[in-house]
Amino acid sequence: MEEFKHYSVMLQETIDGLNIKPDGIYADGTLGGAGHSSVIASKLTTGRLIGIDQDKDAIKAATERLMPYRERVTIIRNNYENMVSELNALGIDKVDGILLDLGVSSYQLDTADRGFSYMADAPLDMRMDDRVTETAGDIVNGYTESELFRVIRDYGEDNFAKNIAKHIVRAREKKRIETTGELVEIIKEAIPAKLRAVGGHPAKKTFQALRIELNRELNVLQDSLEGMIDKLAPGGRFCIITFHSLEDRIVKTAFKRAEQPCTCPPSFPVCVCGKKPLGTVITRKPILPSEKELSENSRSKSAKLRIFEKY
């Protein structure tokens, strides 16, 4: 296996945000190559780190990287949507910190046959977890035109979603679309030539949309946050790094709801719903990468870090 590379985005800011206690229990739901987790583990004495990832290559790389700290680390192959049940199975009632880094790793993007990248010709795969049978190719060749339009519009926020969906359906009537290269050419044909040169690679938004749909990324995030916030001990911190506006909106909304859960109409003089604040949002505005980091890793450009602290 080629080295699992992943630049740890906003590493110091995240470590500072977690406010690590040497005897604390921490959960990293997106372990990756263990860039963040290796620093967390290095700060623990009697504490414990639970690292979770659904990608088998990430699990292998993280296991090797965390070997010096193996007495205090537990590594689990699963989707972070199952974090709470995995922690319960370990007998862990509360944790002192949770980290989610929602970016696609450099390894996943740069390993051509994973099918995440529009820069290399490879099978249309895009699975974060290869135990899942459905691939991006199944979506491209199986979804109706209206379903493709919805995915590209909602998850890719692409103005040409309708035309791209139409071109995909037209192309697959002749033959199944098998590779990323074939899909890129179809997308290019769907976008006016004078607009292809602006706003980045013409296939970027469609590839993002397919990846999100296939791996249920937004649904998993939306459905998991409340349970993870509940799992935090008093004073526990939740750090989440997002990479596009759809993720960030979900995180911002969930943190705000946890801070201000009251559902009473504004006209009520006192709260009668009985919902009490669960904690406070530490980051009124998200933390962004430094100029130094941006110069070292252009992929961190759209990253935003939000932090919540439990009461």
XYZ file of N, CA, C and O in Angstrom, residues 118-257:
560
model
N -11.038 13.553 -10.272
C -11.373 13.826 -11.676
C -10.106 14.098 -12.482
O -10.168 14.393 -13.658
N -8.950 13.981 -11.836
C -7.678 14.282 -12.506
C -7.010 13.036 -13.094
O -6.009 13.136 -13.782
N -7.553 11.849 -12.782
C -6.968 10.612 -13.314
C -8.087 9.700 -13.788
O -9.195 9.724 -13.238
N -7.809 8.908 -14.807
C -8.820 7.997 -15.339
C -8.795 6.690 -14.540
O -7.757 6.033 -14.447
N -9.930 6.350 -13.940
C -10.011 5.168 -13.082
C -11.463 4.705 -13.014
O -12.374 5.434 -13.420
N -11.707 3.505 -12.491
C -13.097 3.064 -12.332
C -13.884 4.035 -11.452
O -13.339 4.609 -10.499
N -15.154 4.218 -11.768
C -16.024 5.122 -10.996
C -16.409 4.451 -9.679
O -17.449 3.815 -9.573
N -15.544 4.595 -8.682
C -15.768 3.910 -7.409
C -16.267 4.879 -6.326
O -17.444 4.964 -6.047
N -15.338 5.616 -5.692
C -15.640 6.648 -4.672
C -16.163 6.103 -3.346
O -16.696 6.866 -2.534
N -16.019 4.807 -3.084
C -16.471 4.280 -1.795
C -15.453 4.590 -0.700
O -14.275 4.326 -0.856
N -15.919 5.151 0.414
C -15.066 5.318 1.591
C -14.850 3.955 2.255
O -13.823 3.713 2.883
N -15.833 3.083 2.146
C -15.797 1.761 2.766
C -16.041 0.722 1.681
O -17.138 0.643 1.120
N -15.006 -0.071 1.367
C -15.154 -1.013 0.245
C -16.016 -2.231 0.583
O -16.213 -3.112 -0.252
N -16.549 -2.287 1.812
C -17.496 -3.352 2.149
C -18.890 -3.028 1.613
O -19.754 -3.892 1.543
N -19.095 -1.767 1.243
C -20.348 -1.346 0.610
C -20.295 -1.791 -0.849
O -19.255 -1.658 -1.507
N -21.392 -2.318 -1.362
C -21.364 -2.840 -2.737
C -21.619 -1.765 -3.791
O -21.055 -1.812 -4.877
N -22.462 -0.770 -3.493
C -22.786 0.266 -4.479
C -21.604 1.198 -4.700
O -20.910 1.575 -3.753
N -21.376 1.570 -5.960
C -20.305 2.502 -6.309
C -20.890 3.748 -6.977
O -22.083 3.792 -7.298
N -20.017 4.726 -7.215
C -20.448 5.929 -7.938
C -20.915 5.559 -9.335
O -21.828 6.195 -9.888
N -20.324 4.525 -9.912
C -20.740 4.056 -11.237
C -22.184 3.595 -11.252
O -22.916 3.802 -12.234
N -22.620 2.979 -10.158
C -24.016 2.531 -10.064
C -24.972 3.718 -10.024
O -26.064 3.674 -10.593
N -24.555 4.790 -9.350
C -25.382 6.006 -9.298
C -25.453 6.643 -10.680
O -26.534 6.970 -11.178
N -24.299 6.818 -11.305
C -24.226 7.470 -12.620
C -25.046 6.708 -13.663
O -25.727 7.315 -14.495
N -25.009 5.399 -13.592
C -25.704 4.590 -14.598
C -27.110 4.160 -14.195
O -27.879 3.707 -15.047
N -27.444 4.307 -12.922
C -28.723 3.786 -12.448
C -29.767 4.810 -12.048
O -30.962 4.527 -12.116
N -29.313 5.995 -11.612
C -30.274 7.012 -11.184
C -31.018 7.575 -12.395
O -30.462 7.673 -13.488
N -32.264 7.976 -12.174
C -33.008 8.650 -13.242
C -32.410 10.036 -13.470
O -31.643 10.537 -12.643
N -32.791 10.660 -14.570
C -32.285 12.002 -14.864
C -32.659 12.982 -13.759
O -31.842 13.817 -13.344
N -33.878 12.882 -13.249
C -34.315 13.814 -12.192
C -33.562 13.556 -10.886
O -33.254 14.494 -10.140
N -33.231 12.286 -10.604
C -32.449 11.978 -9.396
C -31.024 12.500 -9.527
O -30.460 13.064 -8.570
N -30.431 12.339 -10.702
C -29.083 12.872 -10.936
C -29.074 14.393 -10.810
O -28.163 14.975 -10.203
N -30.089 15.033 -11.364
C -30.211 16.482 -11.272
C -30.267 16.926 -9.808
O -29.563 17.850 -9.393
N -31.082 16.227 -9.002
C -31.215 16.573 -7.575
C -29.869 16.453 -6.862
O -29.466 17.359 -6.110
N -29.157 15.358 -7.097
C -27.876 15.121 -6.426
C -26.859 16.191 -6.806
O -26.209 16.788 -5.934
N -26.728 16.466 -8.107
C -25.720 17.438 -8.572
C -26.090 18.855 -8.142
O -25.228 19.645 -7.764
N -27.379 19.161 -8.163
C -27.829 20.499 -7.733
C -27.656 20.683 -6.223
O -27.106 21.687 -5.763
N -28.142 19.713 -5.437
C -28.163 19.874 -3.981
C -26.796 19.683 -3.335
O -26.429 20.414 -2.419
N -26.030 18.694 -3.800
C -24.759 18.374 -3.156
C -23.547 18.978 -3.870
O -22.489 19.126 -3.271
N -23.709 19.306 -5.139
C -22.618 19.938 -5.871
C -22.828 21.425 -6.043
O -21.900 22.153 -6.363
N -24.068 21.871 -5.821
C -24.444 23.281 -5.990
C -23.943 23.806 -7.334
O -23.378 24.891 -7.430
N -24.189 22.973 -8.374
C -23.714 23.301 -9.714
C -24.844 23.907 -10.542
O -25.931 23.325 -10.648
N -24.591 25.079 -11.110
C -25.608 25.771 -11.920
C -25.982 24.992 -13.184
O -27.031 25.233 -13.775
N -25.097 24.077 -13.595
C -25.352 23.309 -14.821
C -25.863 21.897 -14.518
O -25.783 21.011 -15.358
N -26.374 21.711 -13.300
C -26.814 20.377 -12.867
C -27.798 19.734 -13.839
O -27.687 18.554 -14.169
N -28.757 20.513 -14.322
C -29.794 19.964 -15.207
C -29.187 19.461 -16.516
O -29.498 18.361 -16.986
N -28.295 20.260 -17.074
C -27.669 19.889 -18.344
C -26.696 18.720 -18.175
O -26.598 17.847 -19.047
N -25.988 18.698 -17.051
C -25.058 17.594 -16.789
C -25.834 16.283 -16.666
O -25.455 15.264 -17.249
N -26.940 16.308 -15.909
C -27.770 15.101 -15.753
C -28.279 14.614 -17.105
O -28.259 13.417 -17.410
N -28.704 15.566 -17.947
C -29.224 15.226 -19.278
C -28.130 14.570 -20.131
O -28.366 13.562 -20.804
N -26.925 15.132 -20.096
C -25.809 14.590 -20.884
C -25.392 13.195 -20.391
O -25.033 12.338 -21.196
N -25.436 12.995 -19.074
C -25.091 11.679 -18.517
C -26.069 10.619 -19.024
O -25.659 9.543 -19.486
N -27.347 10.931 -18.957
C -28.377 9.975 -19.386
C -28.242 9.677 -20.885
O -28.338 8.518 -21.317
N -27.981 10.712 -21.653
C -27.828 10.540 -23.105
C -26.613 9.653 -23.420
O -26.670 8.769 -24.271
N -25.509 9.883 -22.706
C -24.279 9.113 -22.960
C -24.440 7.646 -22.569
O -23.970 6.753 -23.277
N -25.094 7.389 -21.447
C -25.203 5.998 -20.979
C -26.190 5.166 -21.803
O -26.211 3.937 -21.679
N -27.017 5.839 -22.603
C -27.904 5.098 -23.507
C -27.092 4.371 -24.576
O -27.505 3.330 -25.089
N -25.912 4.927 -24.892
C -25.029 4.310 -25.902
C -24.183 3.201 -25.262
O -24.006 2.132 -25.832
N -23.637 3.478 -24.097
C -22.846 2.477 -23.372
C -22.739 2.888 -21.902
O -22.836 4.071 -21.571
N -22.538 1.905 -21.021
C -22.375 2.184 -19.595
C -21.153 3.086 -19.377
O -20.103 2.905 -20.014
N -21.310 4.054 -18.511
C -20.199 4.952 -18.160
C -19.369 4.256 -17.087
O -19.832 4.045 -15.964
N -18.145 3.878 -17.435
C -17.336 3.026 -16.555
C -16.286 3.779 -15.744
O -15.954 3.376 -14.634
N -15.727 4.850 -16.316
C -14.560 5.469 -15.675
C -14.755 6.958 -15.379
O -15.628 7.619 -15.936
N -13.873 7.454 -14.502
C -13.887 8.874 -14.149
C -13.588 9.721 -15.384
O -14.173 10.785 -15.566
N -12.675 9.230 -16.222
C -12.313 9.974 -17.434
C -13.491 10.142 -18.377
O -13.695 11.229 -18.941
N -14.264 9.087 -18.558
C -15.463 9.170 -19.407
C -16.450 10.191 -18.853
O -17.010 11.001 -19.597
N -16.637 10.153 -17.531
C -17.587 11.074 -16.902
C -17.121 12.523 -17.037
O -17.932 13.422 -17.308
N -15.832 12.754 -16.868
C -15.283 14.116 -17.005
C -15.585 14.672 -18.395
O -16.011 15.830 -18.527
N -15.386 13.870 -19.434
C -15.641 14.333 -20.803
C -17.118 14.655 -21.012
O -17.464 15.638 -21.675
N -18.001 13.863 -20.440
C -19.452 14.103 -20.541
C -19.826 15.418 -19.851
O -20.597 16.220 -20.379
N -19.236 15.645 -18.682
C -19.516 16.881 -17.928
C -19.016 18.098 -18.713
O -19.710 19.118 -18.803
N -17.830 17.986 -19.285
C -17.275 19.098 -20.069
C -18.206 19.481 -21.218
O -18.415 20.661 -21.499
N -18.770 18.478 -21.877
C -19.678 18.738 -22.996
C -20.959 19.443 -22.544
O -21.608 20.137 -23.330
N -21.309 19.267 -21.276
C -22.554 19.843 -20.753
C -22.401 21.299 -20.318
O -23.383 21.981 -20.040
N -21.150 21.773 -20.246
C -20.886 23.137 -19.773
C -20.375 23.981 -20.940
O -19.458 23.555 -21.653
N -20.945 25.167 -21.159
C -20.488 26.030 -22.258
C -18.977 26.261 -22.201
O -18.422 26.489 -21.121
N -18.340 26.198 -23.368
C -16.876 26.270 -23.453
C -16.299 27.495 -22.749
O -15.296 27.395 -22.043
N -16.952 28.644 -22.905
C -16.387 29.877 -22.319
C -16.453 29.868 -20.789
O -15.734 30.612 -20.124
N -17.310 29.007 -20.215
C -17.431 28.950 -18.758
C -16.605 27.833 -18.140
O -16.454 27.763 -16.922
N -16.061 26.952 -18.994
C -15.261 25.844 -18.472
C -13.956 26.340 -17.861
O -13.396 25.697 -16.976
N -13.480 27.454 -18.367
C -12.170 27.959 -17.939
C -12.221 28.692 -16.601
O -11.187 28.981 -16.014
N -13.413 28.989 -16.103
C -13.519 29.743 -14.839
C -14.110 28.858 -13.743
O -14.834 27.904 -14.011
N -13.771 29.198 -12.493
C -14.367 28.504 -11.353
C -13.862 27.102 -11.101
O -14.586 26.257 -10.587
N -12.611 26.826 -11.464
C -12.044 25.510 -11.174
C -12.427 24.466 -12.210
O -13.043 24.755 -13.228
N -12.056 23.221 -11.932
C -12.291 22.121 -12.865
C -13.796 21.909 -13.063
O -14.559 21.887 -12.088
N -14.243 21.762 -14.312
C -15.692 21.644 -14.562
C -16.349 20.434 -13.897
O -17.557 20.451 -13.646
N -15.566 19.392 -13.596
C -16.152 18.182 -12.995
C -16.125 18.189 -11.467
O -16.709 17.310 -10.834
N -15.487 19.184 -10.880
C -15.284 19.203 -9.425
C -16.593 19.076 -8.644
O -16.710 18.254 -7.724
N -17.584 19.853 -9.004
C -18.835 19.874 -8.233
C -19.635 18.582 -8.393
O -20.247 18.088 -7.442
N -19.637 18.033 -9.605
C -20.362 16.778 -9.837
C -19.702 15.632 -9.075
O -20.389 14.797 -8.472
N -18.380 15.585 -9.075
C -17.664 14.530 -8.349
C -17.929 14.647 -6.845
O -18.127 13.638 -6.164
N -17.932 15.876 -6.337
C -18.253 16.090 -4.925
C -19.658 15.586 -4.622
O -19.881 14.890 -3.634
N -20.591 15.909 -5.492
C -21.985 15.524 -5.292
C -22.148 13.999 -5.272
O -22.846 13.444 -4.420
N -21.492 13.318 -6.207
C -21.588 11.854 -6.278
C -20.980 11.209 -5.039
O -21.523 10.243 -4.486
N -19.849 11.755 -4.588
C -19.192 11.216 -3.395
C -20.075 11.368 -2.151
O -20.211 10.442 -1.359
N -20.688 12.536 -2.012
C -21.563 12.794 -0.867
C -22.777 11.869 -0.891
O -23.164 11.295 0.131
N -23.376 11.715 -2.066
C -24.552 10.852 -2.203
C -24.205 9.398 -1.902
O -24.896 8.730 -1.124
N -23.135 8.907 -2.513
C -22.762 7.502 -2.352
C -22.455 7.161 -0.898
O -22.902 6.129 -0.392
N -21.696 8.022 -0.230
C -21.260 7.746 1.139
C -22.196 8.326 2.201
O -21.867 8.270 3.383
N -23.329 8.877 1.762
C -24.375 9.416 2.661
C -23.782 10.440 3.637
O -24.179 10.533 4.795
N -22.832 11.221 3.169
C -22.046 12.055 4.073
C -22.874 13.051 4.881
O -22.681 13.196 6.086
N -23.793 13.751 4.223
C -24.578 14.763 4.943
C -25.607 14.119 5.863
O -25.863 14.613 6.968
N -26.202 13.015 5.424
C -27.169 12.315 6.273
C -26.509 11.772 7.530
O -27.056 11.878 8.630
N -25.326 11.186 7.356
C -24.586 10.647 8.500
C -24.268 11.767 9.490
O -24.464 11.622 10.703
N -23.789 12.900 8.980
C -23.456 14.036 9.842
C -24.691 14.539 10.580
O -24.679 14.694 11.804
N -25.752 14.774 9.836
C -26.997 15.299 10.406
C -27.533 14.381 11.512
O -27.968 14.841 12.575
N -27.497 13.082 11.248
C -28.107 12.120 12.163
C -27.240 11.789 13.378
O -27.739 11.180 14.333
N -25.955 12.156 13.341
C -25.019 11.729 14.392
C -24.743 12.791 15.452
O -24.353 12.452 16.576
N -24.892 14.059 15.094
C -24.396 15.132 15.965
C -25.053 15.167 17.345
O -24.369 15.310 18.361
N -26.345 15.007 17.386
C -27.055 15.098 18.668
C -26.568 14.020 19.640
O -26.308 14.297 20.816
N -26.428 12.799 19.143
C -25.965 11.696 19.995
C -24.553 11.899 20.490
O -24.214 11.558 21.635
N -23.695 12.464 19.621
C -22.304 12.695 20.020
C -22.205 13.824 21.048
O -21.419 13.736 21.992
N -22.998 14.863 20.871
C -23.022 15.952 21.859
C -23.459 15.405 23.217
O -22.885 15.729 24.259
N -24.459 14.531 23.208
C -24.964 13.918 24.435
C -23.891 13.066 25.117
O -23.895 12.896 26.334
N -22.963 12.529 24.329
C -21.923 11.634 24.857
C -20.787 12.390 25.540
O -19.943 11.789 26.212
N -20.746 13.701 25.371
C -19.683 14.502 25.976
C -19.872 14.641 27.481
O -20.988 14.856 27.967
N -18.773 14.543 28.216
C -18.787 14.812 29.655
C -18.847 16.321 29.885
O -18.538 17.103 28.976
N -19.241 16.778 31.079
C -19.209 18.219 31.372
C -17.812 18.786 31.116
O -16.812 18.217 31.553
N -17.771 19.874 30.363
C -16.488 20.474 29.989
C -15.862 19.844 28.762
O -14.826 20.304 28.277
N -16.492 18.796 28.235
C -15.986 18.128 27.041
C -16.117 18.997 25.804
O -17.060 19.791 25.689
N -15.201 18.847 24.882
C -15.180 19.666 23.664
C -15.462 18.817 22.419
O -15.026 17.674 22.337
N -16.154 19.416 21.464
C -16.463 18.779 20.182
C -15.886 19.672 19.093
O -16.316 20.811 18.919
N -14.877 19.180 18.367
C -14.243 19.933 17.277
C -14.611 19.295 15.941
O -14.404 18.093 15.751
N -15.146 20.093 15.028
C -15.511 19.582 13.705
C -14.909 20.467 12.616
O -15.114 21.685 12.609
N -14.176 19.829 11.702
C -13.615 20.534 10.547
C -14.450 20.169 9.328
O -14.569 18.996 8.977
N -15.054 21.168 8.707
C -15.858 20.952 7.499
C -15.132 21.522 6.287
O -14.215 22.339 6.427
N -15.596 21.097 5.090
C -14.909 21.523 3.872
C -15.840 22.106 2.813
O -15.396 22.483 1.752
N -17.137 22.140 3.083
C -18.011 22.881 2.179
C -19.235 23.382 2.943
O -19.516 22.966 4.067
N -19.939 24.307 2.334
C -20.995 25.052 3.009
C -22.123 24.165 3.534
O -22.726 24.461 4.556
N -22.407 23.060 2.837
C -23.498 22.181 3.254
C -23.180 21.528 4.600
O -24.026 21.494 5.500
N -21.948 21.021 4.741
C -21.516 20.447 6.025
C -21.510 21.510 7.113
O -22.019 21.282 8.218
N -20.914 22.650 6.785
C -20.769 23.717 7.790
C -22.120 24.175 8.317
O -22.282 24.432 9.514
N -23.107 24.264 7.421
C -24.449 24.690 7.827
C -25.066 23.707 8.821
O -25.699 24.098 9.802
N -24.879 22.417 8.562
C -25.412 21.377 9.459
C -24.773 21.486 10.840
O -25.463 21.438 11.862
N -23.445 21.658 10.875
C -22.724 21.754 12.145
C -23.124 23.018 12.904
O -23.422 22.974 14.107
N -23.147 24.134 12.206
C -23.511 25.413 12.823
C -24.914 25.335 13.437
O -25.146 25.774 14.573
N -25.862 24.752 12.700
C -27.241 24.630 13.169
C -27.332 23.719 14.399
O -28.020 24.030 15.367
N -26.630 22.578 14.354
C -26.676 21.623 15.464
C -26.069 22.215 16.742
O -26.611 22.042 17.841
N -24.948 22.915 16.591
C -24.308 23.533 17.755
C -25.203 24.625 18.351
O -25.340 24.740 19.565
N -25.820 25.411 17.480
C -26.701 26.483 17.957
C -27.922 25.899 18.680
O -28.363 26.420 19.702
N -28.464 24.798 18.121
C -29.636 24.157 18.730
C -29.280 23.598 20.110
O -30.094 23.644 21.040
